[in-house]
Structures are given as C-alpha cells and as structure tokens.
Amino acid sequence: MRIVKVETIKLDRFLFVEITTDNDIVGLGESGAWAFLEATAGAVEVFAEYLIGKDPRLIEHHWQSMYRWAHFRGSAIMGALSAIDIALWDILGQHHNAPIHELLGGKVRNKARAYYHVFGRTKEELYAGVKSAREQGFTAVGHLTPFLDTPREEPFFQSYARKIGDAVETVARYREIAGPDMDLCIEIHRRLTPYEAVQFGRAIEPYHPLFLEDPVTPDNFDEMGDVAAKLGIPIATGERLTTIWEFQMLIARKAVQLVRPDICLVGGISGGRKIAALAEASHIGVVPHNPLSVVSTAACLQIAATSATFVLQELPADTWSDVRDKRPASDDMVEGAPTHDGAGFLSISDAPGLGVKLKHSARERFPYRPRRIDTRLHIDGSVVDQ
Ligand SMILES: [Mg+2]
C-alpha cells in the first residue's frame, strides 16, 4: 500500500487533511493550529513531498522522519504533523477493518464523559447556558468563564476589587444553577496574573470546581507550578503545548493535575497517547482539548477510549452563542458523528479507522472563513488578554 495523494481542505473555520492510498483508502485528519491554518497548509505541502509513494502503515517512522528532519517546531508545523498522523491512523484502521482504539490495545471504556461548551455575551446568557446544558443531560460544563467575553471593540477597565469580586460571585451563581450533580470547568483564558489567580482560586474553592483552566498565561511552567501549589483546586493546562517534552516539564513541576493535550496539535493520536501515558505515570487526569470540528472530536475519542486516566472530553457546541461565529452542525460536516446519549456521555465508534468521513457536500456548503486578528485593548490603549 502506498500514499498517492495528500490534500488540504479548508472548510468553515477548519483545516482538514485527506490522504489517499493506491488502493483507494482515504484517511482524514484535522489541524489544531486554528489561528494559522494557512501556515499549516503550507507545512502539509512540505510533508506531502516526503509522504507520496511511502507505505502509510509506518506511522511512527514517518512521524519521527517529519518531526526530526529539521530543527523547526511550533504550532503551525505540529498542526500539520498532527493532521497527517490522524489521517494515517485512519488509513491503518480501515486497512485492518478495525477502529483505531482496537489497534492501540482496545477500549478501556465504552463511552466518554463530555463537558459542554457554555458561551455568552452577558451573565444571563452564561447562566442560561449552564441551565441548558443541565437540561440536555450533560453532567459537566466548561469553557465557563467567570468573566464576560465582552466585544473586543469595547476597551477594558475594572478595578482589582471589582474584577475579582464579580468573578467569584459569578462562580457562586454557576454552582447554584448547576446544583451538586454537574461539574464546573472554570476557564480563565489567561486573564489573571499569578497573584490574582491565587486570590481568585482560593475564593472559589468552596464551590468545588472540577478544575481551574489556564489560571495564568501558560508560557511559564514555573509560575503555573507556583499557582498550583497555592490552590486547593486542580489546575488544567496544556492546550497550547505541542510536544511530549513540554508536557513532561509541566508534570515534573507539579504544575498540572489535568493535562489538556490538543490531539490536533500534539502530533496527533501518536503524540496524544504518549502524553496520556506520561499523565498516567503521575496519576494525572486527561481532558483532551477540542475547540475544533467533529473530526477532532473523533480523534480525541480514540485517546478517551484507550487512556486509563481519561476524565472528560471537551465537546464544542454546534452553534456558538455569538451569532457572528455560527458553526456547522456535526452531521452536516461528516458521516458517523459521535452522539450524545442524553446523560453526559459520547459514543465511541467501533467503525473502522477514525469512524468519521467528511461529506463532499460540506465543501460547498461551508466555505472557508479565515480568522482576523482581533485584539482587545485596555482603556489606556495597551493590549489585554481575553
Ligand atoms: Mg482552554
């Protein structure tokens, strides 16, 4: 079996890679470098020159060849490598008529607990989102900010007391609405400095969040470790990281209790399973990051199926509450989309390979929508993280 074609497909907000073999197997993958998909597409072109004519079954060998041939790393390149890796696993599964998780040693669970995205531009929308997730049967909600995702054209200013006080009150209200049977995954999105994160984190401990995600900008592992040591709630981080070596350094600093590998960014299923093994060795939970399409969800579910310390799967809402960024429904994009059982769990497909196939109609229905730089400013004109 040989690779005859490597194609990139930009669709809506996503970049897919399809790899075709000489016996007409088509493997599908997705890139997680969502802000730089054009750069990822360029990297895929470079990798394609290497892949054409190769046996797609030698996945780890190709991974090592593509990663190690030059000394450049980073999200755009790793997004390309990840999409290719997922597509190669998809081909291997179809070739053996087996789901990928079977080739990885078999399922350790039959379904994957999911957390649902909650978005809102007002507090009322956020509270309604928590209530709606509960009514849909989800047992965990995430992407749950204690701040507002205020329009980026509005300059930011709040006193320290207002910023921390309001955020703590919001989390208290989330707990009130969620009740004790739904977990809260609180997402800071890098909005706090280390001293703010410690004060805020200590104040929300009574509301038992399942985790506090990226309480500080995740560029400095020592600072993340310092915040983690001072808080009595688990820290989740890792969505920006791209290698097993970065995750190892994070874990060694005890800066994380739940790792958040983006399977479309950490070298695909090959990278994701190694990170899951690193996590398992330190009794750390695995919560695959997934703000992408249902193709990414399907790849994440291979890790969920086979990782002993898997905890939760991020599940993006098909329709974001911001009407400017409506995304296609999963069933309109692919055949074989995982389903929600109405009780907070996603199905794990036993179909050969990845279990999802891109619908041809999706290419015409959902033209590519490139992202534009959209930075929020402080009232004094400086840049703020949001
Ligand atoms: Mg996050």
Coordinates of C-alpha atoms and ligand atoms in Angstrom, one line a residue, residues 187 189-190 213-214 239 260 289, ligand 1:
E187 CA -11.8 28.6 32.2
H189 CA -8.2 32.0 29.4
R190 CA -5.1 33.7 30.7
E213 CA -8.1 26.0 33.5
D214 CA -5.1 28.2 32.5
E239 CA -3.8 23.3 25.2
R260 CA -5.2 19.2 28.2
H289 CA -8.7 19.9 24.4
Ligands
MG1 MG -8.9 26.3 27.3

